[in-house]
Short mmCIF file of C-alpha atoms in Angstrom, two decimals:
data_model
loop_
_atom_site.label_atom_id
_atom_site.label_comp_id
_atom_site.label_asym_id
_atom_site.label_seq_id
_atom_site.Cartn_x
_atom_site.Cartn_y
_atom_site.Cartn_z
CA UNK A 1 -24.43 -87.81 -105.11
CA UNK A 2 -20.76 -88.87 -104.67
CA UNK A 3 -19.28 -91.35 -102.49
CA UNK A 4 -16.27 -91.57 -100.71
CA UNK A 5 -14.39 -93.48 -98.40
CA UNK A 6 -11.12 -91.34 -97.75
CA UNK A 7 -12.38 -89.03 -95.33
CA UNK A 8 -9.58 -87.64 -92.72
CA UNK A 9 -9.30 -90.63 -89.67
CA UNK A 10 -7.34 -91.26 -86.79
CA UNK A 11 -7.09 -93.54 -84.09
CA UNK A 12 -6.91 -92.34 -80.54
CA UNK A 13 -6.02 -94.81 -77.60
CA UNK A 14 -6.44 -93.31 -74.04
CA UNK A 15 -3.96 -95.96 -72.65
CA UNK A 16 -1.39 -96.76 -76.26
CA UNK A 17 0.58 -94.28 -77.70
CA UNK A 18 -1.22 -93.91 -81.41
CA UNK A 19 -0.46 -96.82 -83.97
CA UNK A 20 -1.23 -96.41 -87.81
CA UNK A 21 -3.85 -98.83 -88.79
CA UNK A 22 -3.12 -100.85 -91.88
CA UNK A 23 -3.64 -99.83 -94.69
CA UNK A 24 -7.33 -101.85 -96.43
CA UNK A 25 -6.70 -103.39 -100.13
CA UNK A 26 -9.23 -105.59 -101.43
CA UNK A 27 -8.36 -109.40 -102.34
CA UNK A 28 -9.96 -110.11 -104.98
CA UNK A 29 -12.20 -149.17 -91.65
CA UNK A 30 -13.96 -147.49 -88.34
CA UNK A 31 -12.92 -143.80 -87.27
CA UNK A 32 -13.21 -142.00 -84.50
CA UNK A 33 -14.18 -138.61 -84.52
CA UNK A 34 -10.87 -136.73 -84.18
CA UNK A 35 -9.10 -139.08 -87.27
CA UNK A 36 -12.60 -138.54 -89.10
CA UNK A 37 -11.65 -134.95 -89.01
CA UNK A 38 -7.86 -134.67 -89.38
CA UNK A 39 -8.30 -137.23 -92.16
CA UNK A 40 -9.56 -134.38 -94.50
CA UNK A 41 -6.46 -132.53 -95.04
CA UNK A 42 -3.94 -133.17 -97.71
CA UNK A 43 -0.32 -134.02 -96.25
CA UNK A 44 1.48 -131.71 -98.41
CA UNK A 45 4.37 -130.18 -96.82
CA UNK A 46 3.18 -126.65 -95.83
CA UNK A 47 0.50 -124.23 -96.67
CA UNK A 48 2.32 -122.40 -99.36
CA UNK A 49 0.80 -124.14 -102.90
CA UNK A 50 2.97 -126.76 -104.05
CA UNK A 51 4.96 -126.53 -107.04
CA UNK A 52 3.06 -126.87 -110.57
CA UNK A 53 5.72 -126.13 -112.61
CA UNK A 54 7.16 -128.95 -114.73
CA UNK A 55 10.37 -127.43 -115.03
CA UNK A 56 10.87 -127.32 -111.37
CA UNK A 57 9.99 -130.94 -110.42
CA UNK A 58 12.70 -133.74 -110.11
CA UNK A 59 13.69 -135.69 -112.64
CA UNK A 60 11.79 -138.73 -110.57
CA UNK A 61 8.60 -136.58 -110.36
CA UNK A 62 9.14 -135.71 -113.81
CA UNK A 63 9.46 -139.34 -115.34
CA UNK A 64 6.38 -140.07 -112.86
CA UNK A 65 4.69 -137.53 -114.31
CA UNK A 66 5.23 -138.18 -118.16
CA UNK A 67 4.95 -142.54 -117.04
CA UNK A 68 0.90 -141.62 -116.05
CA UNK A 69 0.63 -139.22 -118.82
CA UNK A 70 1.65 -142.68 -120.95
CA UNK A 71 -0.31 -145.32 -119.37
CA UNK A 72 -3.55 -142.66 -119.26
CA UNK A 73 -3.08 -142.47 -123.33
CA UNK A 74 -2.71 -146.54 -123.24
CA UNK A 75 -6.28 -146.67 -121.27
CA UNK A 76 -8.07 -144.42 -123.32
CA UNK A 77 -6.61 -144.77 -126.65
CA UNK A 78 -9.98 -145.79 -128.32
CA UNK A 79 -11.75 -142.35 -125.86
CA UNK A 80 -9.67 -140.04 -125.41
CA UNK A 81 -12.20 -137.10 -124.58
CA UNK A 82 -13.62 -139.43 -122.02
CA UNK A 83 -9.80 -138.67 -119.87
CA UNK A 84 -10.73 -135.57 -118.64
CA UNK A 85 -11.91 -133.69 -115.80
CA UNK A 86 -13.62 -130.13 -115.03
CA UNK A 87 -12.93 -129.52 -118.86
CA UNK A 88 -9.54 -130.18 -119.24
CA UNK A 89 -8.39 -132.60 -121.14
CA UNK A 90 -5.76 -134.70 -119.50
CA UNK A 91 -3.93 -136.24 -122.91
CA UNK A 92 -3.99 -132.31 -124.97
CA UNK A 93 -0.61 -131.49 -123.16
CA UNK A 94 -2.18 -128.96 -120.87
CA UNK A 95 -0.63 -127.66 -118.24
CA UNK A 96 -3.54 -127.15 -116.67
CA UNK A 97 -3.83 -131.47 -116.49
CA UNK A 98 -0.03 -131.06 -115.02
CA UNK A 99 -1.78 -129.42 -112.33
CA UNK A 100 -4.74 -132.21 -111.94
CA UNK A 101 -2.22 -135.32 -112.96
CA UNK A 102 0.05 -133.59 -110.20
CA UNK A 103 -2.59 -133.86 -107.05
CA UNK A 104 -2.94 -137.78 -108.16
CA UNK A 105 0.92 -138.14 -108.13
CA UNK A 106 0.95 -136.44 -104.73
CA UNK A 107 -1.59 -138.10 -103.08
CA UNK A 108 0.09 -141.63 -103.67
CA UNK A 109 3.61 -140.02 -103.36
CA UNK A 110 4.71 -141.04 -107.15
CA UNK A 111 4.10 -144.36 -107.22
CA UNK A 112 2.32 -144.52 -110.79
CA UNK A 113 0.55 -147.35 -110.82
CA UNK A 114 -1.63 -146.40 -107.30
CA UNK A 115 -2.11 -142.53 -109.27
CA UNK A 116 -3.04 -144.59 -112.20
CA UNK A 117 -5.53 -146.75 -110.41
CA UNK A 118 -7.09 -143.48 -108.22
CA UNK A 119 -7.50 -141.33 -111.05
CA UNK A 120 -9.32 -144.30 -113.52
CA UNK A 121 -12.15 -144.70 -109.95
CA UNK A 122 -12.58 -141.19 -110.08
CA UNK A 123 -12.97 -140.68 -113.38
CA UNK A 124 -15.54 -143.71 -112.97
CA UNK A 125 -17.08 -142.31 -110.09
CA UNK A 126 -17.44 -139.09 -111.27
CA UNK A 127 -19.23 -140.31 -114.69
CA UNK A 128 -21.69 -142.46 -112.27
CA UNK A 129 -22.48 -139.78 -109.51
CA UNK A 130 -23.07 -137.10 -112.46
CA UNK A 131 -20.42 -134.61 -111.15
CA UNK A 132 -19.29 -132.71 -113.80
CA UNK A 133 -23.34 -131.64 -114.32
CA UNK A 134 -24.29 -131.46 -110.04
CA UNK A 135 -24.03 -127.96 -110.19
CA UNK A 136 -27.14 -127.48 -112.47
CA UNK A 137 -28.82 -129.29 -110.12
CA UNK A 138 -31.70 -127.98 -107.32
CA UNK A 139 -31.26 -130.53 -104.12
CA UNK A 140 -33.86 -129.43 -102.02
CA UNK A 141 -31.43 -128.22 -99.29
CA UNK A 142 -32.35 -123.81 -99.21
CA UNK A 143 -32.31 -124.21 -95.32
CA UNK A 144 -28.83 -125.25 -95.82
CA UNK A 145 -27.44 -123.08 -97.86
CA UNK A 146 -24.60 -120.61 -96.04
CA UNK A 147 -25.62 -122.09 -92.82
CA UNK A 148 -23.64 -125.81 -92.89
CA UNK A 149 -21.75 -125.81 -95.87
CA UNK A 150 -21.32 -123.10 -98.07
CA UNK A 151 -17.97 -121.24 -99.93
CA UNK A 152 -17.59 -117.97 -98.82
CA UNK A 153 -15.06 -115.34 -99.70
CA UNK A 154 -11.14 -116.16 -99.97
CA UNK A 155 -7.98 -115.73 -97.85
CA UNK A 156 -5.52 -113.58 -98.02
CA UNK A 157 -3.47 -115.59 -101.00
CA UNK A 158 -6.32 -116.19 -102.54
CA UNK A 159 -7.75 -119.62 -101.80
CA UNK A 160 -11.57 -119.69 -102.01
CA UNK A 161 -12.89 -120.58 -98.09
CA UNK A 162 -15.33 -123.89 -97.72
CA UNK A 163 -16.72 -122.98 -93.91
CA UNK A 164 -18.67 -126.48 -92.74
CA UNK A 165 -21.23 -125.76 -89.30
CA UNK A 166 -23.12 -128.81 -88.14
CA UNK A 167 -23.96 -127.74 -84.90
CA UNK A 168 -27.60 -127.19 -86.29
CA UNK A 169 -27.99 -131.20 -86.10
CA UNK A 170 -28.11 -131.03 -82.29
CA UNK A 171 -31.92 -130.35 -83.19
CA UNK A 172 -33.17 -133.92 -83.35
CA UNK A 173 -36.25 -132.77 -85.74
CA UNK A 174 -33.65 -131.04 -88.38
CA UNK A 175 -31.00 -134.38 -88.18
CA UNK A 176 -33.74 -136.69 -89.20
CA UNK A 177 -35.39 -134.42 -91.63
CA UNK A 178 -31.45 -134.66 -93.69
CA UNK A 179 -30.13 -137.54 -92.14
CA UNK A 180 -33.46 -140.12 -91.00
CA UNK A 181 -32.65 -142.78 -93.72
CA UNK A 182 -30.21 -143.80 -96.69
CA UNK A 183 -32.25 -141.66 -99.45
CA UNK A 184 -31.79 -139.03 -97.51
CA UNK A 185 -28.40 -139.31 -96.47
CA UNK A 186 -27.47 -139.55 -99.94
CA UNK A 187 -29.29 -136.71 -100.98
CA UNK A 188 -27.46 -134.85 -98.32
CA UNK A 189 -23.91 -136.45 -99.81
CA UNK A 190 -24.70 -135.17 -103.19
CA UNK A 191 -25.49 -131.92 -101.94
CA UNK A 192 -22.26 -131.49 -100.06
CA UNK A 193 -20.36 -132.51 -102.99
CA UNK A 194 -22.14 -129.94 -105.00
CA UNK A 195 -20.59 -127.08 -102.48
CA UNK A 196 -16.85 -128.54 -102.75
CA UNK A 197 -17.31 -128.22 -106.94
CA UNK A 198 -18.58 -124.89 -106.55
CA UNK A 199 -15.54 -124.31 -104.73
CA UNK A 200 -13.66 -126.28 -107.39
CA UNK A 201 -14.69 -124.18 -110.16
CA UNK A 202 -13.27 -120.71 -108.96
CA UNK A 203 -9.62 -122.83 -108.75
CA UNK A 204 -7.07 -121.43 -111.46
CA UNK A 205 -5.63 -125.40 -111.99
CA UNK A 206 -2.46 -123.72 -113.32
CA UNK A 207 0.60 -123.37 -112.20
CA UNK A 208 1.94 -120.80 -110.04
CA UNK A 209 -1.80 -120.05 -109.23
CA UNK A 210 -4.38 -120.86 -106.54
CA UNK A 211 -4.98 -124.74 -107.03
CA UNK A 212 -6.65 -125.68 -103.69
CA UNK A 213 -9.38 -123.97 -100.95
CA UNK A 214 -9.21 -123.84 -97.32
CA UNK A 215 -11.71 -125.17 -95.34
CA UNK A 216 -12.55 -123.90 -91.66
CA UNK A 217 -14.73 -126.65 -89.41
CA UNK A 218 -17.24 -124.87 -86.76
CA UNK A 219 -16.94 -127.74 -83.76
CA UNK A 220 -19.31 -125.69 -82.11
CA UNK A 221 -22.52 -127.65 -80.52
CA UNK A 222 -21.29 -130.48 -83.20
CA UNK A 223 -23.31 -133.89 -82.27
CA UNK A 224 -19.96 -136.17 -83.18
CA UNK A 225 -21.82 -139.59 -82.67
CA UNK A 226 -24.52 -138.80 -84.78
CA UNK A 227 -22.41 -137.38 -87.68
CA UNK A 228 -20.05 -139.80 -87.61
CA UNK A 229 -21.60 -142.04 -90.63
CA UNK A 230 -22.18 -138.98 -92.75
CA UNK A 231 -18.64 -137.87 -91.44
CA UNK A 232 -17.30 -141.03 -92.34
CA UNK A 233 -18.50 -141.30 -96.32
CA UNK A 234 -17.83 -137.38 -96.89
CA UNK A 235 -14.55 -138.14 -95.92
CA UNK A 236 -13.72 -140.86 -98.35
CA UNK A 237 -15.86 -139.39 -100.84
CA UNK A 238 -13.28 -136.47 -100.70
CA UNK A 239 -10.02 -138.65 -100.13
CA UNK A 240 -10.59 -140.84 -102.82
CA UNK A 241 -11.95 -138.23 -105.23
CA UNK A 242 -10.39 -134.61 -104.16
CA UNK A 243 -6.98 -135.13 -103.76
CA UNK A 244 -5.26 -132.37 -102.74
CA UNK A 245 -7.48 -130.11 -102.69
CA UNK A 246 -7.22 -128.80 -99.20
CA UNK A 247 -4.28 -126.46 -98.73
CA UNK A 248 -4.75 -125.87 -94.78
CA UNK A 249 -7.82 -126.43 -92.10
CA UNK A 250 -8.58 -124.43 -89.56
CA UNK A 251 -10.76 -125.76 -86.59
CA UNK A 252 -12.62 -122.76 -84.28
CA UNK A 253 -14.41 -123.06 -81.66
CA UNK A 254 -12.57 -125.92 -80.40
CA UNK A 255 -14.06 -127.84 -77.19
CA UNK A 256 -11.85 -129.16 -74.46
CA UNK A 257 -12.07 -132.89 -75.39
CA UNK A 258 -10.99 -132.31 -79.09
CA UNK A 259 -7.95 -130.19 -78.35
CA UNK A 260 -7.17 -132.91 -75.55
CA UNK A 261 -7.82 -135.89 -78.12
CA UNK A 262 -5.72 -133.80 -80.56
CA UNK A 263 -2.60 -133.49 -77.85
CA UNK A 264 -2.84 -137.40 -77.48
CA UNK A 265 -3.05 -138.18 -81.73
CA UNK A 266 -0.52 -134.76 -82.57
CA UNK A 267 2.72 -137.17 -81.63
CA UNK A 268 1.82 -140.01 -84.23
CA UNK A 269 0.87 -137.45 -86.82
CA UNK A 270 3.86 -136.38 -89.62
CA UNK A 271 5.23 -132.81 -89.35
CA UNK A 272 3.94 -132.32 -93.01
CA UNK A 273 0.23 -133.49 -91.85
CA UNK A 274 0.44 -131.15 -88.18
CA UNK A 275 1.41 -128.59 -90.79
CA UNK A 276 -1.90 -128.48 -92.34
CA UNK A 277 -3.87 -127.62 -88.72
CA UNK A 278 -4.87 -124.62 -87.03
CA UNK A 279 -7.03 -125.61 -83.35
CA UNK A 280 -8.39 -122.56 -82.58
CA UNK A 281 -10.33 -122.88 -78.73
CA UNK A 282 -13.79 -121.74 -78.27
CA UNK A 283 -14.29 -117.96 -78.62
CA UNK A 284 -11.24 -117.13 -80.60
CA UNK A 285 -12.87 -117.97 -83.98
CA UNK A 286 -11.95 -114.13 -84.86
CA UNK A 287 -8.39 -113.99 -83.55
CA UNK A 288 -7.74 -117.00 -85.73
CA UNK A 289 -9.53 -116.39 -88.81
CA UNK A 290 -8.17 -112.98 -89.04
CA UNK A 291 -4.43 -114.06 -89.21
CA UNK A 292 -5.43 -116.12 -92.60
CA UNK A 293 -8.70 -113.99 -93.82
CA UNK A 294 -9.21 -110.44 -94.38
CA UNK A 295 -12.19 -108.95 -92.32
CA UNK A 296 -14.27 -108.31 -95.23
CA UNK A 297 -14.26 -112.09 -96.24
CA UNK A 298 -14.97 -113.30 -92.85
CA UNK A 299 -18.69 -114.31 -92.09
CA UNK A 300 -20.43 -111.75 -89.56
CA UNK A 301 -20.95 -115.01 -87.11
CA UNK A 302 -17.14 -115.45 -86.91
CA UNK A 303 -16.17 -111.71 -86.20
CA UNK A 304 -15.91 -110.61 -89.51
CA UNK A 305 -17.87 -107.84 -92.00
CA UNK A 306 -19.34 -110.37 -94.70
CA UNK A 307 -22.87 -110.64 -94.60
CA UNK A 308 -24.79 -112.64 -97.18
CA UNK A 309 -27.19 -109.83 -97.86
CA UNK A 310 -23.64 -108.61 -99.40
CA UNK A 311 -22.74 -110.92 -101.82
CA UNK A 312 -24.96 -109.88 -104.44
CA UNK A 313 -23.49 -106.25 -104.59
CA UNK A 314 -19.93 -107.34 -105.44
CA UNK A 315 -16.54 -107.88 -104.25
CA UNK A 316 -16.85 -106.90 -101.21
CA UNK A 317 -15.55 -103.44 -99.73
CA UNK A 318 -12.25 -103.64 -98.28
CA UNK A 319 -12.07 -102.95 -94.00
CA UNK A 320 -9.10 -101.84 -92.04
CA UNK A 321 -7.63 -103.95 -88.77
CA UNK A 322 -6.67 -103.14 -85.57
CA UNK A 323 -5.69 -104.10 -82.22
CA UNK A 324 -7.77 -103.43 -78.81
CA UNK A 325 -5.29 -104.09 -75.68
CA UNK A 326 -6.70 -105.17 -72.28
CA UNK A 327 -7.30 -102.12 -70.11
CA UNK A 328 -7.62 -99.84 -73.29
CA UNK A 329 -9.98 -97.60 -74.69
CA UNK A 330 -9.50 -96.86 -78.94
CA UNK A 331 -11.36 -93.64 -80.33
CA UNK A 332 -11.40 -93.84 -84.61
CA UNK A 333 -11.89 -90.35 -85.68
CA UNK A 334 -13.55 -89.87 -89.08
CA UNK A 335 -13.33 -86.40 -90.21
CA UNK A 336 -13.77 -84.34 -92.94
CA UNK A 337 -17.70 -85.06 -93.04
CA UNK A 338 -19.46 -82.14 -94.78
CA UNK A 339 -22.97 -80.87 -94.40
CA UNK A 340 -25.52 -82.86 -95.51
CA UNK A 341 -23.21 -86.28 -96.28
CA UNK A 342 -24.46 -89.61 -95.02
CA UNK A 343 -21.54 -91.65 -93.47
CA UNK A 344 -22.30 -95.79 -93.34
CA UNK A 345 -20.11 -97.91 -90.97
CA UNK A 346 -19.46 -101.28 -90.26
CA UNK A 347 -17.16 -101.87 -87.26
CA UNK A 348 -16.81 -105.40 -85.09
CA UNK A 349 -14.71 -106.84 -82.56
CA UNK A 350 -14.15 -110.31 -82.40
CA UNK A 351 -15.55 -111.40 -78.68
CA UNK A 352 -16.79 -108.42 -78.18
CA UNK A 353 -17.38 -108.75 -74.53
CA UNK A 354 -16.77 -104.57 -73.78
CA UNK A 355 -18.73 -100.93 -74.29
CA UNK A 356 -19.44 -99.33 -77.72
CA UNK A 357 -20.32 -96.35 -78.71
CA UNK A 358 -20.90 -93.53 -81.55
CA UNK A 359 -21.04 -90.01 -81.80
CA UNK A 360 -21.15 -86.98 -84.21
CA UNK A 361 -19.26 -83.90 -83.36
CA UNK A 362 -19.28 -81.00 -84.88
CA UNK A 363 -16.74 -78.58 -86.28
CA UNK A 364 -18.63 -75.44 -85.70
CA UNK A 365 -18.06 -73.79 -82.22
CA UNK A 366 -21.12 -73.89 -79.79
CA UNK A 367 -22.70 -76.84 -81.66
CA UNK A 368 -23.65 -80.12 -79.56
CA UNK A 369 -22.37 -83.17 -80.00
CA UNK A 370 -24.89 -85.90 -80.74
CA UNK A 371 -24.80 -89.38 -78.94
CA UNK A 372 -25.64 -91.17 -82.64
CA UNK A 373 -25.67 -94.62 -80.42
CA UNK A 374 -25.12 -95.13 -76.64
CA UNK A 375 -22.55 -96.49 -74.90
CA UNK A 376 -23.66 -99.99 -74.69
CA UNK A 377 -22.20 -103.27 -73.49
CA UNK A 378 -21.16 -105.59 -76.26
CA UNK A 379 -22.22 -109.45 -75.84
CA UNK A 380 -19.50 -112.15 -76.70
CA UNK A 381 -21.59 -113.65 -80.10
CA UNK A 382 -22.58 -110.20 -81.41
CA UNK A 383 -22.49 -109.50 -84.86
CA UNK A 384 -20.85 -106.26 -86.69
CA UNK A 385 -22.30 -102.83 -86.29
CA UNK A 386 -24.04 -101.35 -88.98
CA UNK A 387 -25.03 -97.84 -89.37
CA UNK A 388 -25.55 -94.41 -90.65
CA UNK A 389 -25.96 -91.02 -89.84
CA UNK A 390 -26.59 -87.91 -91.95
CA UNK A 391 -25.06 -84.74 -90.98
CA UNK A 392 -26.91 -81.37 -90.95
CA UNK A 393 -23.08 -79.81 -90.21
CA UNK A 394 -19.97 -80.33 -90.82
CA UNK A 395 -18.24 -82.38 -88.08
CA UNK A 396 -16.04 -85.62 -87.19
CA UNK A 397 -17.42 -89.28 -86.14
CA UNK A 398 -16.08 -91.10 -83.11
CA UNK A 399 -16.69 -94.72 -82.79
CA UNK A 400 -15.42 -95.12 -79.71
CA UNK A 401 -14.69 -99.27 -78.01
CA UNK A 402 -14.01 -99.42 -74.92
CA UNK A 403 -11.70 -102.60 -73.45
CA UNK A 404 -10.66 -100.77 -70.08
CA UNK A 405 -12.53 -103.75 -67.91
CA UNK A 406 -10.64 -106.81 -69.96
CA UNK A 407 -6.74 -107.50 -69.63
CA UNK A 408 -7.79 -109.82 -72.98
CA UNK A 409 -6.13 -108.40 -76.27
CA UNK A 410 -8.78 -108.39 -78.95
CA UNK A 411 -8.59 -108.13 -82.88
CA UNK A 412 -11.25 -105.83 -84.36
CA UNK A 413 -12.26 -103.92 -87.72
CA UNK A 414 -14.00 -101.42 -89.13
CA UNK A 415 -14.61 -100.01 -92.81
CA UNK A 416 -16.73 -96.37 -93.80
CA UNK A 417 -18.28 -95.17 -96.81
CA UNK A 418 -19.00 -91.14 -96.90
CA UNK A 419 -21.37 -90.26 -99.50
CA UNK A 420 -21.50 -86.55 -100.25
CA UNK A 421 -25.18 -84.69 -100.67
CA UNK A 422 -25.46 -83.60 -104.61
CA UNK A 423 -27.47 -80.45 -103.25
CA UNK A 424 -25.70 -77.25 -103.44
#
């Protein structure tokens, strides 16, 4: 048996003149709600990672940088191995502890003495919580996993994705099951800060690599009073022990009253800080994601091809993007599909909301061509296709999406593997 994925395709539109599709290449005090969230992100000064490089910081960074390096040698003079963190030393001239030293500096913009006095509680904190062994640990929390807070995939630069849903917790019976008392609430603490160093451990912490995640925030059926305690000590769990770990967070299905509460807090907020958003309104979770995430990272509920039945095979296989316009109809022609080959497909569009269908034709004149699935109408929240079809003929497949009722522009994807029968 041999498989292949480089069968003969076009793209027909019956409204659009055709467009190539791009080419697929796999990648590897008391808060309210709204400053509960925003308060997350790292105020670094744009998405791109920040400089690492020693050589390349100013000669007040520099001396800032060397002053902490000093006064963490002074503190642990009698224990040195005790000054490090994830395995790296910070007093073996590293430059991987440039990188960690670095967030510290940041986060307290240089002044020494307040990096100084942040990194000695989290090294404190982090010897009393038991973080640098969490990750061997079984919380109890199965249900959990992939569903509220889970890592999944990476952008398309390379930053691992934290995607956080809590809009299971408008069921009363599953809030007080994780969240009915203190034990339990710090059981459910521990737990998230178990994802975030999962996260943590796929970071390069070097420079001129990928030194912080992104994290995407599902608003959708969120119950904000009810969270707002566990809200509340995530978030200063993470400022006061992550810093600068977030590169950029993206917010999707967005309800009125946030993006409204967002307009109203967006003219006190620093450039640098707005910098780090993206509000993305309810029911363009796929336009959004797919501007930072490739298809094939993207989680099936958000418009995109990764399923977690998938993550055990491997990277997963890279998909190709396109573009459905509003009163448009897009045909994507696989040919060159011999007798006897199986063809497997996975094809979504984000919103769906339109008619889909699938057929086999075959080369051979006089031959029928077989309706492989229906025309049927696509609901808003539907997940990716997935299919196959084995050909007794040689032939073409159509997957055919039809957008001619909507004037709405939609993103979509698709990917193919064609694997060739071994009998002669």
């Amino acid at each position: 048996m041999m498989d292949t994925a480089s069968s003969p395709l076009s793209l027909q539109s019956q409204k659009t003149s055709f467009q190539d599709l791009p080419e697929a290449s796999p990648k590897p005090y008391k808060k309210g709600f709204v400053a509960t969230l925003m308060g997350g992100v790292s105020t670094t000064p744009s998405f791109k990672e920040d400089n690492y490089f020693v050589s390349l910081l100013r000669s007040s960074e520099k001396k800032a940088l060397q002053e902490l390096k000093d006064k963490l040698k002074a503190s642990f003079d009698d224990s040195p191995s005790d000054a490090s963190m994830w395995g790296i030393p910070f007093l073996g001239g590293d430059d991987k502890a440039d990188v960690i030293l670095l967030k510290f500096l940041r986060a307290r913009d240089f002044r020494v003495g307040d990096a100084l006095h942040m990194l000695l509680r989290c090294l404190a904190w982090r010897k009393e919580f038991g973080a640098d062994t969490i990750l061997e640990e079984d919380l109890g929390f199965k249900e959990l996993e992939g569903v509220i807070a889970y890592m999944q995939g990476y952008d398309k630069e390379g930053h691992p994705v934290c995607y956080n849903a809590y809009g299971v917790f408008k069921d009363k019976e599953m809030y007080e099951r994780v969240f009915g008392d203190d034990e339990k609430l710090k059981k459910f603490l521990r737990w998230r800060v178990q994802v975030l160093e999962r996260g943590i451990k796929v970071l390069h912490f070097k420079p001129g690599g990928v030194n912080s995640l992104i994290q995407v925030t599902d608003l959708k059926d969120m119950p904000k009073r009810e969270l707002r305690v566990a809200s509340n000590q995530i978030l200063s769990l993470f400022q006061d022990n992550y810093p600068e770990m977030v590169a950029r967070k993206i917010f999707i299905n967005v309800p009125w009253y946030f993006s409204m509460l967002y307009s109203m807090f967006s003219p006190f907020l620093t450039q640098r800080t707005k910098s780090k958003f993206v509000i993305s309104k309810e029911g363009n979770a796929a336009e959004t994601l797919y501007k930072f995430i490739r298809p094939e990272d993207i989680p099936v509920q958000y418009g995109g091809l990764n399923r977690p039945s998938d993550l055990p095979n491997g990277p997963p296989k890279p998909a190709s993007e396109f573009t459905i316009k509003g009163g448009e109809k897009v045909n994507i022609q696989i040919e060159g599909i011999e007798a006897g080959a199986t063809i497997t497909w996975d094809i979504v569009v984000g919103g769906w909301d339109l008619e889909y269908s699938a057929e086999f034709v075959p080369n051979a004149e006089g031959s029928y061509t077989i309706a492989v699935e229906k025309p049927r109408k696509m609901g808003a929240s539907e997940e990716a296709i997935h299919n196959s079809f084995t050909s007794k003929e040689s032939g073409k497949m159509v997957l055919s999406v039809d957008n001619t009722a909507s004037r709405r522009k939609k993103v979509a994807s698709y990917r193919y593997v064609v694997r060739k029968s071994s009998t002669i």
